[in-house]
Tab-separated table of C-alpha atoms and ligand atoms in Angstrom:
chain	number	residue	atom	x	y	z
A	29	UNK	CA	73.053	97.867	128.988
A	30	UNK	CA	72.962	93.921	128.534
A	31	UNK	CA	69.799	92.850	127.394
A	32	UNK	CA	67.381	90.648	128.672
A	33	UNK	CA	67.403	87.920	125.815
A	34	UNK	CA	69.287	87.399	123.177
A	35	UNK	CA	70.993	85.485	120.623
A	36	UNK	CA	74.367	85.472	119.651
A	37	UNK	CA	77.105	83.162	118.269
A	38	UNK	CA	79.446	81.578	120.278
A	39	UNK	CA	82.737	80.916	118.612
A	40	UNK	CA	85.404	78.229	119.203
A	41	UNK	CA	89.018	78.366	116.904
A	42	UNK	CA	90.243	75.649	114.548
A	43	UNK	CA	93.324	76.714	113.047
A	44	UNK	CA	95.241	80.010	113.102
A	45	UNK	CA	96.891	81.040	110.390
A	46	UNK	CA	97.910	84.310	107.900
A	47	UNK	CA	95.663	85.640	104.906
A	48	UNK	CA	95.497	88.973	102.894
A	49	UNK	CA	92.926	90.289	105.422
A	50	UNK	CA	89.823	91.873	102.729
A	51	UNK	CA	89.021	94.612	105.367
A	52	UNK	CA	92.663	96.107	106.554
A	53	UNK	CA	93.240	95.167	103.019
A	54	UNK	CA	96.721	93.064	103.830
A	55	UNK	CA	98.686	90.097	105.145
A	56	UNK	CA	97.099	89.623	108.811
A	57	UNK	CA	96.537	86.542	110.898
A	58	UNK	CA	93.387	84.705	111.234
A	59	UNK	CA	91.751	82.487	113.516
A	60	UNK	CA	89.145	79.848	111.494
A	61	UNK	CA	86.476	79.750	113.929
A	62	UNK	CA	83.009	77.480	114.184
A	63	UNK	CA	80.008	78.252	115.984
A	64	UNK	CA	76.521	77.996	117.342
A	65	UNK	CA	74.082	80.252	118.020
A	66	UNK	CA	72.673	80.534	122.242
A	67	UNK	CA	69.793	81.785	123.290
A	68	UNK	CA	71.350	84.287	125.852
A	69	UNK	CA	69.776	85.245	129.632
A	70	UNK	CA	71.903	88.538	130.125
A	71	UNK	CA	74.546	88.074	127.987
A	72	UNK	CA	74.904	84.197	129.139
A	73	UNK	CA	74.301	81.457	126.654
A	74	UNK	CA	71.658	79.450	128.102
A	75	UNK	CA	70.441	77.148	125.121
A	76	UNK	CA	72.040	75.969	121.928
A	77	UNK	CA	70.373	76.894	118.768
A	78	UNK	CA	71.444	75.861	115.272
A	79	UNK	CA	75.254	76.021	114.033
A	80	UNK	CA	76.431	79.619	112.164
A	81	UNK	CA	78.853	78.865	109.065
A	82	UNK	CA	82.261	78.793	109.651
A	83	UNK	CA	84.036	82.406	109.568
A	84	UNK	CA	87.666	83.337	109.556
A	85	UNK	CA	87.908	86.753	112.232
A	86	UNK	CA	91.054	88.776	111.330
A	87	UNK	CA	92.819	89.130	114.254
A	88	UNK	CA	94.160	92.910	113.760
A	89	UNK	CA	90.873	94.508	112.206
A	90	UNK	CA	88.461	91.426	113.992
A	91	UNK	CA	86.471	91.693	111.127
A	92	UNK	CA	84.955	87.826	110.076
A	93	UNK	CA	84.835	86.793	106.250
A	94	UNK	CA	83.738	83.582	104.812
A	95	UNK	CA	85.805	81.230	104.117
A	96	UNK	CA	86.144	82.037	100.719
A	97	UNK	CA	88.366	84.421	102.041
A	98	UNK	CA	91.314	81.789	102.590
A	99	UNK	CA	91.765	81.071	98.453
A	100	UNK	CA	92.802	84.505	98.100
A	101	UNK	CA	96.962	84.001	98.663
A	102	UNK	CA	98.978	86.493	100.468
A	103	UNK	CA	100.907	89.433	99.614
A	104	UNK	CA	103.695	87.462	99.990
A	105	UNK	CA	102.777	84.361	98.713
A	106	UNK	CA	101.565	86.370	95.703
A	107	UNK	CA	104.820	87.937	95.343
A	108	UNK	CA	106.842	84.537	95.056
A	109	UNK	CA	104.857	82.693	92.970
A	110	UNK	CA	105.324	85.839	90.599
A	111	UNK	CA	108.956	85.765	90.972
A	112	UNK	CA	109.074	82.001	90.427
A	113	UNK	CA	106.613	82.520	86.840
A	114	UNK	CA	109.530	84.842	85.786
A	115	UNK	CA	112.147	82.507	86.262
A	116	UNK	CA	110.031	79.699	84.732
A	117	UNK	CA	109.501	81.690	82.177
A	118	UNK	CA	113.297	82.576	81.396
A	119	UNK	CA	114.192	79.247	81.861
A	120	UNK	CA	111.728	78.132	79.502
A	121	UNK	CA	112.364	80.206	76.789
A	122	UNK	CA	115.914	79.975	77.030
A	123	UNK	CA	115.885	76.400	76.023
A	124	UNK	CA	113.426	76.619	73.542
A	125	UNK	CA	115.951	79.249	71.665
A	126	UNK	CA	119.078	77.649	72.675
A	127	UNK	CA	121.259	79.449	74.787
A	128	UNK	CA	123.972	80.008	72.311
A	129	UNK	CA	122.197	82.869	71.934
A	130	UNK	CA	123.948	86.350	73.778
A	131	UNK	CA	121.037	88.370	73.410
A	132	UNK	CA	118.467	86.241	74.217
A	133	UNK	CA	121.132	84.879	77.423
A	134	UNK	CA	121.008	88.764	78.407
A	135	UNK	CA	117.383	89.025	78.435
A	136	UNK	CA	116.378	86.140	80.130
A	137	UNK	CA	118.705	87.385	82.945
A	138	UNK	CA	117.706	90.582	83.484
A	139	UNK	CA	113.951	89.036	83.763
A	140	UNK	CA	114.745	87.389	86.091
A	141	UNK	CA	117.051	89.754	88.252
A	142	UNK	CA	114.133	92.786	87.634
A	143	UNK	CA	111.895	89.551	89.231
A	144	UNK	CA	113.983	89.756	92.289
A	145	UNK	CA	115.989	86.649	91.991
A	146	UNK	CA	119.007	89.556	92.024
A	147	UNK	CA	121.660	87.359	92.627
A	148	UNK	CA	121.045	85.294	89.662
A	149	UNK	CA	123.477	85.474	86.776
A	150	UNK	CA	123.783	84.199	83.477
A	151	UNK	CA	126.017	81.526	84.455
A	152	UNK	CA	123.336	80.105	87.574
A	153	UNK	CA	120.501	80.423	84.680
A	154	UNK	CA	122.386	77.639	82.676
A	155	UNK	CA	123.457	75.474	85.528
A	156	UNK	CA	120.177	75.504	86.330
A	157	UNK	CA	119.009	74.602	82.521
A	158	UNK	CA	121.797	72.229	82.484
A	159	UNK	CA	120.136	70.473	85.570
A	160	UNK	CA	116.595	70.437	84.193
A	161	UNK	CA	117.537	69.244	80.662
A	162	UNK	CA	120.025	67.091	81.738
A	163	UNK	CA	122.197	68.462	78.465
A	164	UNK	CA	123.695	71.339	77.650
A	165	UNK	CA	121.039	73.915	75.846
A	166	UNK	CA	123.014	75.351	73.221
A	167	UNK	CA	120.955	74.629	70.514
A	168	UNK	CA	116.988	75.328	70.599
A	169	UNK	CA	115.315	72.040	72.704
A	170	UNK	CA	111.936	71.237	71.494
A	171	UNK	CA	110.062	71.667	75.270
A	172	UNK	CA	107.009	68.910	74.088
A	173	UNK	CA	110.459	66.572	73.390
A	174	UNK	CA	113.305	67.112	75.063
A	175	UNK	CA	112.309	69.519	77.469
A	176	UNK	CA	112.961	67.545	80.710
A	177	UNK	CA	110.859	68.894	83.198
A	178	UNK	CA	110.193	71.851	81.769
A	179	UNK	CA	107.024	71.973	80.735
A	180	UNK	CA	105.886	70.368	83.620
A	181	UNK	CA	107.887	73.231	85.862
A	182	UNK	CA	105.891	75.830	83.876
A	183	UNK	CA	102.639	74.450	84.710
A	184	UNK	CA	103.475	74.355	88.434
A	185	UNK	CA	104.752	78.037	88.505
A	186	UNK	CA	101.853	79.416	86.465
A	187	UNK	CA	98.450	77.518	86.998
A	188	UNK	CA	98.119	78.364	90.719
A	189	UNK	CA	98.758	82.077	89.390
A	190	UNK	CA	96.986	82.583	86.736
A	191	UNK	CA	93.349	82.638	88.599
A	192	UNK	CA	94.866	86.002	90.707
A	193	UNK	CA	95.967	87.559	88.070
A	194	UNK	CA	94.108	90.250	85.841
A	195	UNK	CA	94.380	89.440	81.793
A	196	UNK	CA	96.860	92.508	81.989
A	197	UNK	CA	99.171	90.889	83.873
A	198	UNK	CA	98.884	87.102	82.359
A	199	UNK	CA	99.605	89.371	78.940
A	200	UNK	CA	102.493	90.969	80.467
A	201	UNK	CA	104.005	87.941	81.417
A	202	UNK	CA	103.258	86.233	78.034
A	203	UNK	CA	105.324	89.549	76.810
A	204	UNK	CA	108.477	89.073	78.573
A	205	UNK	CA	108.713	85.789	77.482
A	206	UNK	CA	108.509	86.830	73.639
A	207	UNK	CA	110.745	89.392	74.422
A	208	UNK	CA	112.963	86.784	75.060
A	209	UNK	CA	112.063	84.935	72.298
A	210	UNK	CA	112.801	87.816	70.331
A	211	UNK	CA	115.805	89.195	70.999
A	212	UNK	CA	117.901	86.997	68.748
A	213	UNK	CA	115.477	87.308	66.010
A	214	UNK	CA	111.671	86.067	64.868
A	215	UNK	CA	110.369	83.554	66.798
A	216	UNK	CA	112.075	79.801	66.008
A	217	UNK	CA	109.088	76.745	66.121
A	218	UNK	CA	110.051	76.044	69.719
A	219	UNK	CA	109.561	79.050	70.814
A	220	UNK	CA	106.293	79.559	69.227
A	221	UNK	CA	105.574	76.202	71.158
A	222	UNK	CA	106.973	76.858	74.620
A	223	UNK	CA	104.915	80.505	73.898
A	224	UNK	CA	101.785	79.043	73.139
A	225	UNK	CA	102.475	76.365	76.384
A	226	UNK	CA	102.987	79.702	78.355
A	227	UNK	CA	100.039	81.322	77.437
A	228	UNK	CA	97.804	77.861	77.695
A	229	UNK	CA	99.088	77.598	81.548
A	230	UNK	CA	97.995	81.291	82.052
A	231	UNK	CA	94.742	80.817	80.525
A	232	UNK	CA	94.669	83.139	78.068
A	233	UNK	CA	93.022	82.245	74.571
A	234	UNK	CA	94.841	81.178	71.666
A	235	UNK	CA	93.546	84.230	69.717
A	236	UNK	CA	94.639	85.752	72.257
A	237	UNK	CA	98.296	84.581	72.695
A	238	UNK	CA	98.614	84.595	68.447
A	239	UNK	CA	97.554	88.415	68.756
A	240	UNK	CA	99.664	89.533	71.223
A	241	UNK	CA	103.277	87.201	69.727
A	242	UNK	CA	102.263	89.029	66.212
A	243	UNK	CA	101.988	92.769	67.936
A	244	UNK	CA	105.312	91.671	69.658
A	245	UNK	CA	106.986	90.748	66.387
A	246	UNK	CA	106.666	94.900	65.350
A	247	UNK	CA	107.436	96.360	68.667
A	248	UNK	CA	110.559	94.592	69.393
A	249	UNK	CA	113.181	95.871	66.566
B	330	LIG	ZN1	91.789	92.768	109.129
């Protein structure tokens, strides 16, 4: 039964959009609303009242979250900027141990195939190195230096990242870029650079990144 009085929101849209939804807990669409409270005679809104803060209703659950909610990134938007940290990643390292380097070649590709970049070869990793550097890495680039726009391509794959990911991950990631490092033997001074650059754009503490290169060192021969 409607009641007499009452007082409820009425909402209008802004934008529409898609967000990872907190309640179906997934990628769903969402209308960004606005509002103001009515005083309402039988369920019809008679007088304004006060505005209500903006909301963002899920349009498959119709559940409404601040808008907070919007700065988490999709599932899928999660997924590609993972896929594109990889790559950076590979790329990165790459140069920094110069790609005469078979071992550390082989690596860097299968990082970034297991990413999901699966069509992506040795050869398209340095074309692509090529392009950036504007020379051909065979011999270990100093990324501070000579890097081209490396470092500055590693800062705009990892910094919008970094804030979604647990320190587990941004250590994992750190990881495969050692691994990378390593496979051709210890770590050469650009490395250790473009490592430490790594770990600065992914937040994690120096300490930190100094621990986990050393416990790298004795796991990876
Ligand atoms: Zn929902």
């Amino acid at each position: 039964m409607t009641q007499l009085w009452g007082v409820r929101p009425r909402w209008r849209t802004d934008v529409l959009g898609d967000f990872f939804c907190p309640g179906c807990g997934g990628d769903r669409n969402y209308r960004r609303q606005h509002g103001r409270r009515w005083l309402r005679l039988f369920g019809t809104p008679v007088l304004p009242l006060g505005p209500v803060l903006g909301s963002v209703q899920c349009t498959n659950c119709l559940g409404r979250y601040g808008l907070e909610s919007l700065e988490q990134p999709t599932s899928g938007r999660l997924t590609g900027l993972l896929r594109d940290a990889h790559y950076t990643i590979a790329l990165a390292l790459l140069a920094a141990g110069g790609t005469n380097a078979a071992a550390a070649r082989t690596e860097a590709g299968e990082l970034v195939r297991d990413a999901g970049f699966e069509d992506c070869g040795e050869a398209q990793l340095l074309a692509a190195l090529a392009a950036l550097l504007g020379l051909d890495a065979g011999e270990p680039v100093d990324l501070q230096a000579d890097g081209g726009g490396l470092l500055v391509e590693l800062h705009a794959a990892l910094e919008p990242l970094a804030p979604h990911l647990a320190q587990q991950g941004r250590e994992r990631l750190l990881l495969q870029g050692a691994r990378i490092a390593l496979a051709d033997g210890r770590y050469l001074p650009q490395e250790r650079a473009a490592l430490t650059a790594v770990g600065g754009c992914l937040r994690l503490a120096e300490d930190v990144v100094d621990r986990l290169l050393e416990a790298a060192t004795r796991t990876a021969h």
